[in-house]
Short mmCIF file of C-alpha atoms and ligand atoms in Angstrom, two decimals:
data_model
loop_
_atom_site.label_atom_id
_atom_site.label_comp_id
_atom_site.label_asym_id
_atom_site.label_seq_id
_atom_site.Cartn_x
_atom_site.Cartn_y
_atom_site.Cartn_z
CA MET A 6 -54.61 61.09 -141.83
CA GLU A 7 -51.93 63.03 -143.65
CA THR A 8 -51.38 66.64 -144.49
CA THR A 9 -48.73 68.18 -146.57
CA THR A 10 -47.39 71.42 -145.72
CA ASN A 11 -43.70 73.80 -146.16
CA HIS A 12 -43.38 75.87 -143.54
CA LYS A 13 -39.90 78.27 -143.91
CA LEU A 14 -37.35 77.76 -142.06
CA ALA A 15 -38.39 81.11 -139.75
CA ASP A 16 -41.36 79.27 -138.57
CA ILE A 17 -39.55 76.45 -137.37
CA GLU A 18 -36.76 78.36 -135.92
CA ASN A 19 -40.02 80.45 -133.65
CA HIS A 20 -40.78 76.56 -132.98
CA VAL A 21 -37.24 75.92 -131.84
CA LYS A 22 -37.20 78.77 -129.47
CA SER A 23 -40.08 78.70 -128.11
CA GLY A 24 -39.24 74.62 -127.03
CA LYS A 25 -42.99 73.44 -129.38
CA LEU A 26 -40.79 71.94 -132.50
CA LYS A 27 -40.48 68.45 -130.60
CA ASN A 28 -44.00 67.19 -129.46
CA SER A 29 -45.91 69.72 -131.31
CA SER A 30 -46.53 66.97 -133.77
CA ILE A 31 -45.96 64.29 -136.27
CA GLN A 32 -44.10 65.20 -138.88
CA SER A 33 -41.30 65.08 -141.33
CA THR A 34 -38.82 67.57 -141.72
CA ASN A 35 -35.56 67.59 -143.90
CA PRO A 36 -32.68 68.39 -141.77
CA ALA A 37 -30.99 69.35 -144.94
CA THR A 38 -33.49 72.51 -145.83
CA ASN A 39 -35.12 72.47 -142.61
CA GLU A 40 -38.13 72.55 -144.89
CA VAL A 41 -41.49 70.52 -143.06
CA VAL A 42 -41.90 68.15 -146.44
CA LYS A 43 -45.29 66.55 -144.39
CA SER A 44 -47.39 66.44 -140.81
CA PHE A 45 -49.24 64.13 -139.73
CA GLU A 46 -52.46 63.97 -136.95
CA GLU A 47 -52.49 61.94 -134.21
CA MET A 48 -54.12 58.94 -133.51
CA SER A 49 -57.37 59.75 -131.86
CA GLY A 50 -57.90 57.70 -128.16
CA SER A 51 -60.18 55.44 -130.23
CA GLU A 52 -57.75 54.77 -132.88
CA ILE A 53 -55.63 53.93 -130.16
CA GLU A 54 -58.14 51.98 -128.49
CA SER A 55 -58.72 50.03 -131.87
CA ALA A 56 -55.33 49.23 -132.29
CA LEU A 57 -54.77 48.04 -128.47
CA SER A 58 -58.05 45.72 -129.60
CA ILE A 59 -56.61 44.07 -132.63
CA ALA A 60 -52.93 43.47 -131.49
CA ASP A 61 -54.30 41.59 -128.32
CA LYS A 62 -56.92 39.26 -130.47
CA ALA A 63 -53.80 38.85 -133.35
CA TYR A 64 -51.91 37.39 -130.27
CA TYR A 65 -53.67 34.84 -129.30
CA VAL A 66 -53.35 33.59 -133.45
CA TRP A 67 -49.94 34.05 -133.26
CA LYS A 68 -49.05 32.47 -130.00
CA ILE A 69 -49.97 29.55 -131.74
CA THR A 70 -48.52 29.58 -135.16
CA THR A 71 -45.24 27.39 -136.14
CA TYR A 72 -41.86 28.42 -135.46
CA GLU A 73 -41.51 27.59 -139.22
CA GLU A 74 -44.54 30.38 -140.14
CA ARG A 75 -43.53 33.08 -138.26
CA ALA A 76 -39.99 32.83 -139.89
CA ASN A 77 -41.67 32.92 -143.28
CA LEU A 78 -43.00 36.55 -142.33
CA LEU A 79 -39.22 37.50 -141.40
CA HIS A 80 -37.87 36.34 -144.12
CA LYS A 81 -40.77 37.50 -146.48
CA VAL A 82 -39.77 41.49 -144.59
CA ALA A 83 -36.41 40.99 -145.30
CA SER A 84 -36.64 40.68 -149.08
CA LEU A 85 -38.87 43.22 -149.24
CA MET A 86 -36.46 45.13 -147.70
CA ARG A 87 -33.51 44.58 -149.90
CA GLU A 88 -36.48 45.31 -153.20
CA GLU A 89 -37.63 48.72 -151.62
CA LYS A 90 -33.65 49.43 -150.59
CA ASP A 91 -33.46 52.92 -152.60
CA ALA A 92 -36.74 54.52 -151.65
CA LEU A 93 -36.11 52.99 -148.14
CA ALA A 94 -32.92 54.56 -147.85
CA LYS A 95 -34.23 57.82 -149.39
CA LEU A 96 -36.75 57.80 -147.20
CA ILE A 97 -34.46 57.97 -144.18
CA THR A 98 -32.44 60.37 -145.49
CA LEU A 99 -35.08 62.73 -146.69
CA GLU A 100 -36.07 62.18 -142.83
CA MET A 101 -33.12 62.49 -140.51
CA GLY A 102 -30.60 63.56 -142.71
CA LYS A 103 -27.82 60.55 -142.89
CA LEU A 104 -25.64 59.95 -145.88
CA LEU A 105 -27.68 58.08 -148.59
CA LYS A 106 -25.20 55.57 -148.43
CA GLU A 107 -25.57 54.78 -144.83
CA SER A 108 -29.25 55.07 -144.77
CA GLU A 109 -28.84 51.87 -148.03
CA GLY A 110 -26.67 49.84 -145.33
CA GLU A 111 -28.68 50.09 -142.37
CA ILE A 112 -31.17 48.93 -144.56
CA ASP A 113 -29.29 46.26 -144.99
CA LEU A 114 -27.94 45.30 -141.52
CA SER A 115 -31.82 45.29 -140.97
CA ALA A 116 -32.79 43.06 -142.93
CA ASN A 117 -30.40 40.84 -142.28
CA ILE A 118 -31.43 41.43 -138.92
CA PHE A 119 -35.18 39.63 -140.04
CA ASP A 120 -32.99 36.70 -141.91
CA TYR A 121 -31.08 35.87 -138.83
CA TYR A 122 -33.96 35.73 -135.78
CA ALA A 123 -36.09 33.78 -138.96
CA ASP A 124 -32.68 31.54 -139.34
CA ASN A 125 -32.19 31.17 -135.98
CA GLY A 126 -34.75 31.79 -133.37
CA ALA A 127 -36.41 28.36 -133.20
CA LYS A 128 -32.80 27.09 -132.39
CA PHE A 129 -32.62 29.39 -129.65
CA LEU A 130 -35.92 29.39 -127.84
CA ALA A 131 -35.96 25.13 -128.25
CA ASP A 132 -37.13 23.73 -125.14
CA GLN A 133 -33.78 22.97 -122.23
CA THR A 134 -34.34 20.05 -120.48
CA LEU A 135 -33.62 19.67 -117.21
CA LYS A 136 -32.23 16.60 -115.20
CA THR A 137 -34.34 15.63 -112.42
CA GLU A 138 -34.43 13.08 -109.91
CA PHE A 139 -37.49 12.15 -111.45
CA GLY A 140 -39.88 12.75 -113.91
CA GLU A 141 -39.67 14.66 -116.97
CA ALA A 142 -38.69 19.22 -116.99
CA ILE A 143 -38.15 20.95 -119.42
CA VAL A 144 -37.88 24.64 -119.56
CA ARG A 145 -40.00 26.24 -122.89
CA HIS A 146 -39.80 29.80 -124.01
CA SER A 147 -43.11 30.78 -124.24
CA SER A 148 -44.50 33.70 -125.81
CA ILE A 149 -45.87 36.71 -123.29
CA GLY A 150 -48.49 38.92 -125.91
CA VAL A 151 -48.41 42.37 -127.02
CA LEU A 152 -45.00 44.25 -126.36
CA LEU A 153 -44.96 48.13 -126.95
CA GLY A 154 -41.79 49.21 -128.67
CA VAL A 155 -40.56 53.17 -128.22
CA GLU A 156 -38.16 53.91 -130.57
CA PRO A 157 -35.62 56.60 -131.84
CA TRP A 158 -34.93 58.24 -134.87
CA ASN A 159 -31.31 57.91 -135.39
CA PHE A 160 -31.61 54.24 -136.96
CA PRO A 161 -35.42 54.11 -138.21
CA PHE A 162 -35.22 51.14 -139.31
CA TYR A 163 -32.38 49.41 -137.69
CA GLN A 164 -33.94 50.19 -134.34
CA VAL A 165 -36.92 48.47 -135.01
CA ALA A 166 -35.55 45.29 -137.06
CA ARG A 167 -33.81 44.47 -133.55
CA PHE A 168 -36.37 44.61 -131.14
CA ALA A 169 -38.81 43.44 -133.91
CA ALA A 170 -37.82 41.09 -135.59
CA PRO A 171 -37.00 38.77 -132.32
CA ASN A 172 -40.09 39.32 -130.69
CA ILE A 173 -42.28 38.35 -133.67
CA MET A 174 -40.33 34.86 -134.28
CA ILE A 175 -40.70 34.52 -130.52
CA GLY A 176 -44.59 34.57 -130.95
CA ASN A 177 -45.11 37.95 -129.38
CA VAL A 178 -47.22 40.95 -131.42
CA ILE A 179 -45.83 44.97 -131.93
CA LEU A 180 -47.14 48.18 -131.24
CA LEU A 181 -44.46 50.84 -132.50
CA LYS A 182 -44.50 53.87 -131.34
CA HIS A 183 -41.98 55.75 -133.25
CA ALA A 184 -40.08 58.54 -133.04
CA SER A 185 -42.24 61.96 -134.22
CA ASN A 186 -39.48 63.18 -136.66
CA VAL A 187 -39.76 59.85 -138.72
CA PRO A 188 -43.08 59.03 -139.21
CA GLN A 189 -42.72 57.88 -143.05
CA CYS A 190 -40.13 55.35 -141.56
CA GLY A 191 -42.43 54.00 -139.37
CA ILE A 192 -45.36 54.04 -141.88
CA ALA A 193 -42.95 52.27 -144.51
CA ILE A 194 -42.60 49.51 -141.93
CA GLU A 195 -45.99 48.88 -141.00
CA LYS A 196 -46.61 48.71 -145.33
CA LEU A 197 -43.67 45.90 -145.00
CA PHE A 198 -45.04 43.85 -142.88
CA LYS A 199 -48.69 43.90 -144.42
CA LYS A 200 -47.03 43.82 -148.04
CA ALA A 201 -45.62 40.62 -146.30
CA GLY A 202 -48.80 39.11 -145.47
CA ALA A 203 -48.98 39.70 -141.59
CA PRO A 204 -51.60 38.74 -140.51
CA GLU A 205 -53.51 42.26 -139.10
CA GLY A 206 -52.18 43.39 -135.69
CA ILE A 207 -48.40 41.74 -135.75
CA TYR A 208 -47.24 44.93 -136.27
CA THR A 209 -48.84 47.74 -135.66
CA ASN A 210 -47.76 51.59 -136.05
CA LEU A 211 -48.64 54.19 -133.22
CA LEU A 212 -48.43 57.53 -134.43
CA ILE A 213 -48.51 59.26 -131.62
CA PRO A 214 -46.22 61.48 -129.87
CA GLY A 215 -43.92 60.21 -126.53
CA SER A 216 -46.16 61.83 -124.11
CA LYS A 217 -48.82 59.55 -124.85
CA VAL A 218 -46.31 56.10 -124.45
CA ASN A 219 -46.36 55.66 -120.74
CA ALA A 220 -49.69 55.73 -119.90
CA LEU A 221 -49.89 53.02 -121.98
CA LEU A 222 -48.49 50.65 -119.50
CA ALA A 223 -51.62 50.99 -117.84
CA ASP A 224 -53.71 49.21 -120.10
CA LYS A 225 -53.70 45.25 -119.02
CA ARG A 226 -52.98 44.13 -122.52
CA ILE A 227 -49.78 45.45 -122.95
CA LYS A 228 -47.16 42.59 -121.24
CA GLY A 229 -43.67 44.79 -122.35
CA ALA A 230 -42.01 47.61 -123.05
CA THR A 231 -38.83 48.72 -124.83
CA LEU A 232 -37.55 52.43 -125.00
CA THR A 233 -34.29 53.16 -126.91
CA GLY A 234 -33.99 56.84 -126.37
CA SER A 235 -33.11 59.22 -123.93
CA GLU A 236 -33.03 58.64 -120.25
CA THR A 237 -35.54 60.80 -119.24
CA ALA A 238 -37.84 59.02 -121.66
CA GLY A 239 -35.97 55.84 -120.57
CA ALA A 240 -36.69 56.66 -116.61
CA GLY A 241 -40.15 57.66 -117.32
CA LEU A 242 -41.03 54.55 -118.87
CA ALA A 243 -39.47 52.19 -116.62
CA GLU A 244 -41.19 53.70 -114.04
CA ALA A 245 -44.88 53.24 -115.71
CA ALA A 246 -43.43 50.18 -116.17
CA GLY A 247 -42.17 49.01 -112.89
CA LYS A 248 -45.51 50.82 -111.73
CA ASN A 249 -47.52 48.37 -113.58
CA LEU A 250 -45.28 45.22 -113.12
CA LYS A 251 -44.13 45.23 -116.62
CA LYS A 252 -41.32 44.20 -117.64
CA SER A 253 -38.76 46.55 -119.51
CA VAL A 254 -35.63 47.53 -121.47
CA LEU A 255 -33.88 50.31 -122.00
CA GLU A 256 -31.45 51.17 -124.28
CA LEU A 257 -30.02 54.54 -123.82
CA GLY A 258 -27.22 57.03 -123.96
CA GLY A 259 -23.64 56.51 -123.75
CA SER A 260 -20.48 58.09 -124.21
CA ASP A 261 -17.98 55.71 -125.42
CA ALA A 262 -14.01 55.81 -124.67
CA PHE A 263 -11.45 55.50 -127.55
CA ILE A 264 -8.67 54.80 -125.59
CA VAL A 265 -5.45 54.73 -127.87
CA LEU A 266 -2.31 53.46 -126.27
CA GLU A 267 0.82 53.69 -127.38
CA ASP A 268 1.78 50.70 -129.28
CA ALA A 269 -1.35 51.38 -131.66
CA ASP A 270 -1.03 51.28 -135.52
CA MET A 271 -1.61 54.93 -135.39
CA ASP A 272 -2.36 55.85 -139.44
CA LYS A 273 -5.47 52.95 -139.60
CA THR A 274 -6.13 54.01 -135.85
CA VAL A 275 -7.19 57.10 -136.68
CA GLU A 276 -8.97 56.11 -139.98
CA TRP A 277 -11.25 54.54 -137.23
CA ALA A 278 -11.27 56.95 -135.02
CA VAL A 279 -12.86 59.30 -138.26
CA ILE A 280 -15.43 56.84 -138.66
CA GLY A 281 -16.00 55.71 -134.74
CA ARG A 282 -17.26 59.79 -134.61
CA MET A 283 -18.71 60.75 -137.62
CA ASN A 284 -20.63 57.87 -138.47
CA ASN A 285 -24.42 58.52 -138.73
CA THR A 286 -23.29 62.51 -138.34
CA GLY A 287 -21.87 61.77 -135.17
CA GLN A 288 -25.65 60.59 -133.48
CA CYS A 289 -25.05 57.04 -132.32
CA CYS A 290 -25.56 55.71 -129.23
CA VAL A 291 -21.77 54.12 -129.45
CA ALA A 292 -20.39 56.90 -131.56
CA SER A 293 -16.75 57.04 -129.93
CA LYS A 294 -17.27 60.51 -127.98
CA ARG A 295 -14.14 60.73 -125.53
CA PHE A 296 -10.74 60.06 -127.30
CA ILE A 297 -9.34 59.26 -124.46
CA VAL A 298 -5.14 59.03 -126.25
CA VAL A 299 -1.66 58.24 -123.89
CA GLU A 300 0.95 60.79 -123.55
CA ALA A 301 3.47 58.99 -126.36
CA VAL A 302 1.37 59.05 -129.11
CA ALA A 303 -1.28 62.12 -128.25
CA ASP A 304 0.24 65.22 -130.98
CA GLU A 305 0.87 62.44 -133.29
CA PHE A 306 -2.62 61.20 -133.44
CA LEU A 307 -4.36 64.51 -132.96
CA GLU A 308 -2.60 66.26 -135.48
CA LYS A 309 -4.10 63.01 -138.12
CA PHE A 310 -7.36 63.45 -136.15
CA LYS A 311 -7.99 67.51 -136.89
CA GLU A 312 -6.39 66.73 -140.59
CA LYS A 313 -8.81 64.17 -141.58
CA LEU A 314 -11.88 65.63 -139.74
CA SER A 315 -11.01 69.02 -141.48
CA ALA A 316 -10.88 67.99 -144.86
CA LEU A 317 -14.32 66.43 -144.82
CA LYS A 318 -17.04 67.20 -147.40
CA VAL A 319 -19.84 69.15 -146.53
CA GLY A 320 -23.07 68.67 -148.65
CA ASP A 321 -26.58 67.10 -149.09
CA PRO A 322 -26.37 63.91 -147.83
CA MET A 323 -28.27 62.73 -150.65
CA HIS A 324 -25.11 62.50 -152.80
CA PRO A 325 -22.60 60.51 -152.77
CA ASP A 326 -19.61 62.72 -152.24
CA THR A 327 -20.87 64.17 -149.45
CA GLN A 328 -18.92 63.36 -145.87
CA LEU A 329 -20.53 65.56 -143.85
CA GLY A 330 -24.96 66.41 -144.07
CA PRO A 331 -26.67 67.98 -141.61
CA LEU A 332 -28.01 66.74 -138.48
CA SER A 333 -30.96 64.85 -137.43
CA SER A 334 -32.97 68.72 -136.99
CA GLU A 335 -32.79 71.89 -136.13
CA GLU A 336 -33.27 71.75 -132.66
CA ALA A 337 -30.35 68.95 -132.81
CA ALA A 338 -27.85 71.19 -134.24
CA ALA A 339 -28.92 73.85 -132.17
CA GLN A 340 -28.10 71.74 -128.95
CA ILE A 341 -24.79 70.78 -129.72
CA GLU A 342 -23.69 74.41 -130.60
CA ASP A 343 -25.03 75.36 -126.83
CA GLN A 344 -23.43 72.31 -125.74
CA VAL A 345 -20.17 73.65 -127.05
CA LYS A 346 -20.85 77.04 -126.32
CA ARG A 347 -21.52 76.10 -122.30
CA SER A 348 -18.15 74.07 -122.58
CA VAL A 349 -16.11 76.77 -123.95
CA ALA A 350 -17.37 79.27 -121.05
CA ALA A 351 -16.47 76.85 -118.97
CA GLY A 352 -12.87 76.80 -120.40
CA ALA A 353 -12.54 73.84 -122.78
CA LYS A 354 -10.30 75.17 -126.22
CA ILE A 355 -11.71 74.31 -129.78
CA LEU A 356 -9.06 73.26 -131.76
CA LEU A 357 -11.72 72.49 -134.68
CA GLY A 358 -14.66 73.66 -135.64
CA GLY A 359 -16.58 74.88 -132.94
CA LYS A 360 -19.55 76.26 -134.93
CA ARG A 361 -22.64 75.90 -137.52
CA ILE A 362 -21.84 76.06 -140.94
CA ASP A 363 -23.05 78.89 -142.77
CA ARG A 364 -26.28 76.86 -145.16
CA GLN A 365 -29.60 76.00 -144.95
CA GLY A 366 -29.86 73.39 -142.99
CA ALA A 367 -29.00 71.34 -139.39
CA TYR A 368 -25.34 72.14 -140.12
CA MET A 369 -22.82 71.48 -137.74
CA GLN A 370 -18.81 71.27 -138.08
CA ALA A 371 -16.14 68.51 -137.50
CA THR A 372 -15.01 69.77 -133.95
CA ILE A 373 -12.56 69.00 -131.33
CA LEU A 374 -12.62 69.97 -128.07
CA THR A 375 -9.08 70.10 -125.92
CA ASP A 376 -8.77 71.00 -121.84
CA ILE A 377 -11.87 69.51 -120.58
CA LYS A 378 -12.41 69.09 -116.80
CA PRO A 379 -15.11 67.27 -114.98
CA ASP A 380 -16.62 70.92 -114.75
CA THR A 381 -17.03 71.16 -118.30
CA PRO A 382 -20.16 70.12 -119.74
CA ALA A 383 -18.18 67.94 -122.56
CA TYR A 384 -16.84 65.74 -119.85
CA TYR A 385 -20.30 64.89 -118.17
CA GLU A 386 -22.75 65.08 -121.21
CA GLU A 387 -23.48 63.09 -124.28
CA LEU A 388 -22.46 65.28 -126.96
CA PHE A 389 -24.56 63.37 -129.74
CA GLY A 390 -23.00 65.59 -133.21
CA PRO A 391 -19.87 65.47 -134.98
CA VAL A 392 -17.83 66.88 -131.77
CA ALA A 393 -14.60 64.65 -130.10
CA SER A 394 -13.49 65.84 -127.52
CA PHE A 395 -9.86 64.57 -127.14
CA TYR A 396 -8.09 63.72 -123.10
CA ARG A 397 -4.42 63.69 -123.38
CA VAL A 398 -3.28 61.17 -120.23
CA LYS A 399 -0.31 60.04 -118.99
CA ASP A 400 -0.44 55.92 -119.05
CA GLU A 401 -3.03 52.90 -119.46
CA ALA A 402 -4.02 53.29 -115.90
CA ALA A 403 -4.74 57.10 -116.08
CA ALA A 404 -6.77 56.10 -119.25
CA ILE A 405 -9.18 53.25 -117.92
CA GLU A 406 -9.40 55.19 -114.94
CA LEU A 407 -11.23 58.62 -116.93
CA ALA A 408 -12.99 56.40 -119.37
CA ASN A 409 -14.70 54.20 -116.60
CA ASP A 410 -15.06 58.16 -115.30
CA SER A 411 -18.68 58.44 -116.77
CA PRO A 412 -22.19 58.06 -116.16
CA TYR A 413 -22.79 55.72 -118.98
CA GLY A 414 -21.72 52.46 -119.74
CA LEU A 415 -22.67 51.75 -122.50
CA GLY A 416 -20.06 51.04 -125.42
CA GLY A 417 -16.27 52.00 -125.82
CA SER A 418 -12.90 50.54 -127.65
CA VAL A 419 -8.95 50.37 -127.51
CA PHE A 420 -6.70 50.57 -129.73
CA THR A 421 -3.38 48.68 -129.37
CA ASN A 422 -0.79 45.69 -131.43
CA ASP A 423 -1.29 44.05 -128.30
CA ILE A 424 -4.08 41.88 -128.21
CA GLU A 425 -4.39 40.61 -125.05
CA ARG A 426 -3.44 43.80 -123.00
CA GLY A 427 -6.34 44.82 -124.98
CA LYS A 428 -8.42 42.39 -123.29
CA LYS A 429 -7.04 42.93 -120.02
CA VAL A 430 -8.01 46.70 -120.91
CA ALA A 431 -11.45 45.72 -122.06
CA ASP A 432 -12.15 43.55 -118.53
CA GLN A 433 -11.67 47.09 -116.76
CA ILE A 434 -13.67 49.41 -118.71
CA ASP A 435 -16.90 49.48 -116.65
CA SER A 436 -19.79 48.73 -119.74
CA GLY A 437 -22.10 46.81 -121.84
CA MET A 438 -19.24 46.49 -124.53
CA VAL A 439 -16.07 46.74 -125.82
CA PHE A 440 -14.16 46.36 -128.90
CA ILE A 441 -10.14 45.78 -129.56
CA ASN A 442 -9.10 48.07 -132.96
CA HIS A 443 -12.42 48.90 -133.82
CA PRO A 444 -15.17 51.13 -132.54
CA THR A 445 -18.31 50.01 -130.57
CA TRP A 446 -20.28 48.75 -133.43
CA THR A 447 -23.44 46.56 -134.11
CA LYS A 448 -23.81 43.40 -136.47
CA GLU A 449 -26.84 41.02 -135.92
CA ASP A 450 -25.52 38.32 -133.92
CA LEU A 451 -23.69 40.52 -131.68
CA PRO A 452 -25.62 41.08 -128.68
CA PHE A 453 -26.04 44.95 -127.81
CA GLY A 454 -26.63 46.86 -124.81
CA GLY A 455 -25.49 48.73 -121.84
CA THR A 456 -25.04 49.50 -117.97
CA GLU A 457 -25.90 51.96 -115.50
CA ARG A 458 -26.77 54.77 -117.60
CA SER A 459 -26.77 53.02 -120.98
CA GLY A 460 -30.08 50.59 -119.35
CA TYR A 461 -30.18 47.03 -119.21
CA GLY A 462 -30.78 44.69 -121.26
CA ARG A 463 -30.38 43.13 -124.61
CA GLU A 464 -30.69 43.45 -127.86
CA LEU A 465 -29.48 40.89 -130.58
CA ALA A 466 -27.37 38.14 -131.09
CA GLU A 467 -29.39 35.24 -128.71
CA LEU A 468 -29.52 37.27 -125.29
CA GLY A 469 -31.41 39.74 -127.27
CA ILE A 470 -34.50 37.04 -127.97
CA GLN A 471 -34.69 35.80 -124.52
CA GLU A 472 -35.74 39.10 -122.96
CA PHE A 473 -39.67 38.73 -123.85
CA VAL A 474 -39.75 35.12 -122.87
CA ASN A 475 -41.85 33.22 -120.33
CA LYS A 476 -39.03 30.32 -119.67
CA LYS A 477 -42.04 28.36 -118.82
CA LEU A 478 -41.32 25.05 -116.58
CA ILE A 479 -43.47 22.48 -117.51
CA ARG A 480 -42.89 19.62 -114.81
CA VAL A 481 -44.21 15.93 -115.92
CA SER A 482 -44.44 12.94 -113.08
CA ALA A 483 -45.55 9.63 -112.81
CA LEU A 484 -49.36 10.44 -111.28
CA THR A 485 -48.97 9.28 -107.56
CA ASP A 486 -51.06 8.81 -104.27
CA PRO A 487 -50.42 11.86 -102.87
CA PHE A 488 -48.67 11.63 -99.27
P1 NAP B 504 -35.65 60.57 -126.87
O1 NAP B 504 -36.21 62.24 -127.05
O2 NAP B 504 -35.96 59.86 -125.70
O3 NAP B 504 -36.63 59.62 -127.66
C1 NAP B 504 -36.49 58.53 -128.56
C2 NAP B 504 -38.21 58.12 -128.17
O4 NAP B 504 -38.73 58.02 -127.14
C3 NAP B 504 -38.97 58.83 -129.28
O5 NAP B 504 -40.14 57.84 -130.02
C4 NAP B 504 -39.95 59.45 -128.55
O6 NAP B 504 -40.90 60.18 -129.03
C5 NAP B 504 -40.07 59.20 -127.09
N1 NAP B 504 -40.10 59.36 -125.85
C6 NAP B 504 -39.31 61.23 -125.86
N2 NAP B 504 -39.88 61.27 -124.36
C7 NAP B 504 -40.57 60.69 -123.64
C8 NAP B 504 -41.54 60.05 -122.56
N3 NAP B 504 -41.55 61.05 -122.15
N4 NAP B 504 -42.27 58.87 -122.86
C9 NAP B 504 -41.68 57.76 -123.75
N5 NAP B 504 -41.63 58.19 -124.74
C10 NAP B 504 -40.49 59.18 -124.64
O7 NAP B 504 -34.63 60.41 -127.74
P2 NAP B 504 -33.74 61.20 -128.62
O8 NAP B 504 -32.78 62.30 -127.53
O9 NAP B 504 -33.86 61.75 -130.02
O10 NAP B 504 -32.45 60.21 -128.64
C11 NAP B 504 -31.14 60.25 -129.03
C12 NAP B 504 -31.31 59.22 -127.23
O11 NAP B 504 -31.55 57.74 -127.73
C13 NAP B 504 -29.53 59.53 -127.44
O12 NAP B 504 -29.50 59.42 -126.33
C14 NAP B 504 -28.59 57.84 -127.75
O13 NAP B 504 -27.58 58.17 -127.26
C15 NAP B 504 -29.76 57.17 -127.33
N6 NAP B 504 -29.80 56.15 -128.19
C16 NAP B 504 -29.54 54.90 -127.68
C17 NAP B 504 -29.76 53.57 -127.90
C18 NAP B 504 -28.74 52.24 -127.47
O14 NAP B 504 -29.45 51.11 -128.19
N7 NAP B 504 -28.37 52.27 -125.81
C19 NAP B 504 -29.29 53.83 -129.87
C20 NAP B 504 -29.91 54.67 -130.27
C21 NAP B 504 -29.81 55.86 -129.68
P3 NAP B 504 -41.21 61.32 -129.82
O15 NAP B 504 -39.88 61.98 -130.97
O16 NAP B 504 -42.32 61.30 -129.86
O17 NAP B 504 -40.88 62.80 -128.56
#
């Protein structure tokens, strides 16, 4: 199913311009050079049918395994990830361009997620005994069947881990459609399951484009679906799930506010601002995207922020000294450059950067935009790359009002030396997560998810294992004569 090609940059640019690149094929393109390194054929209709049928049969065996058996599998996957960390991390960097040390961190985090659900899943899913007038009543957490996961390229292992690990622990089985630009990562994850001894059909990688996803929701063997990605893709999947009366969970975009109050420790705050914006070259749903700083410290923040961003060392993401690598694709770089250009045309000013970096690959300068108004594209659009929007506001109340003026509701952060004040601000921010003195972040034991156009449902922690579960009532009564 795989062919090796070596297209040149001009071919790719032509594809991008004609809009054909994204869905034309499933391929690994190294964004540091824009060379296509490997292409894959889409699965045929009969291959998809076979995957569904095997997954469905596997479910009826998997659902009656014990928590211990499932935990053993998850632990084995986690150990294999750690053993193969170097190769897996290089694969992530090759396919989507994140800095190698960030790829290594992603593998560690993903392995931790597998271990976490192996260690805690049985406890989270334990029977709940209800108080009743007579007899016995328990809520049992049962599996529901084959689930479809649609995942993005920005964290090719972590996004899969947070969906697959809890659901396999429940007794559900997984069909995974990964983003078309990280096919080798998708295949590598399936191989890890095989190596770990997973019975066939417990975890299946579907090599299909996004356009083929929604039709699958009509198949009665699929019982639920999740999508992490754009609003358009999420809305389409939710529509198909709704039409077929199936549960869905959506983890979509975000435009997190990073609020700086006058009592914040400025040097540390600026360091976190750089990490919050630049982690994963700015391509995180929970990246700090809107820097909202109160007037009293706005100049100081901006000066220090600019200094740090302009000092980032650009280079090959495989090289340990590199601090700013490429975006995930030529298309992604072209898109953020276009957002900057449209914002400037609408009156925004560029304080730093603003252009593509003059080298081969999908590189974009670290950028700061100021003078952004509600009719500037950067005000409401998500900026998925190394471009920071800066806003100067009068005071705390104005900061909260601006933070909430967004179609998204994913994360957000507030920097202050007064933690109680920070908590009061957090209470007033309309989003799924608010961090005090840290950019929005993730860990296996913290629930993750958003509100409004950022989606619904939660992943990770105990909440994340409760989404695709049948909370089944089992009632025991004494056998009496009916009335
Ligand atoms: P995307 O285009 O929506 O792709 C995400 C996944 O959806 C891919 O597997 C893609 O497949 C598939 N897809 C695309 N169009 C589809 C459709 N019409 N129907 C069904 N599936 C479809 O997302 P992206 O732009 O690459 O990813 C970035 C977005 O994801 C950002 O908005 C980011 O904030 C969001 N995100 C959210 C979270 C979160 O947890 N909230 C985490 C990470 C990223 P193909 O690759 O084959 O098109």
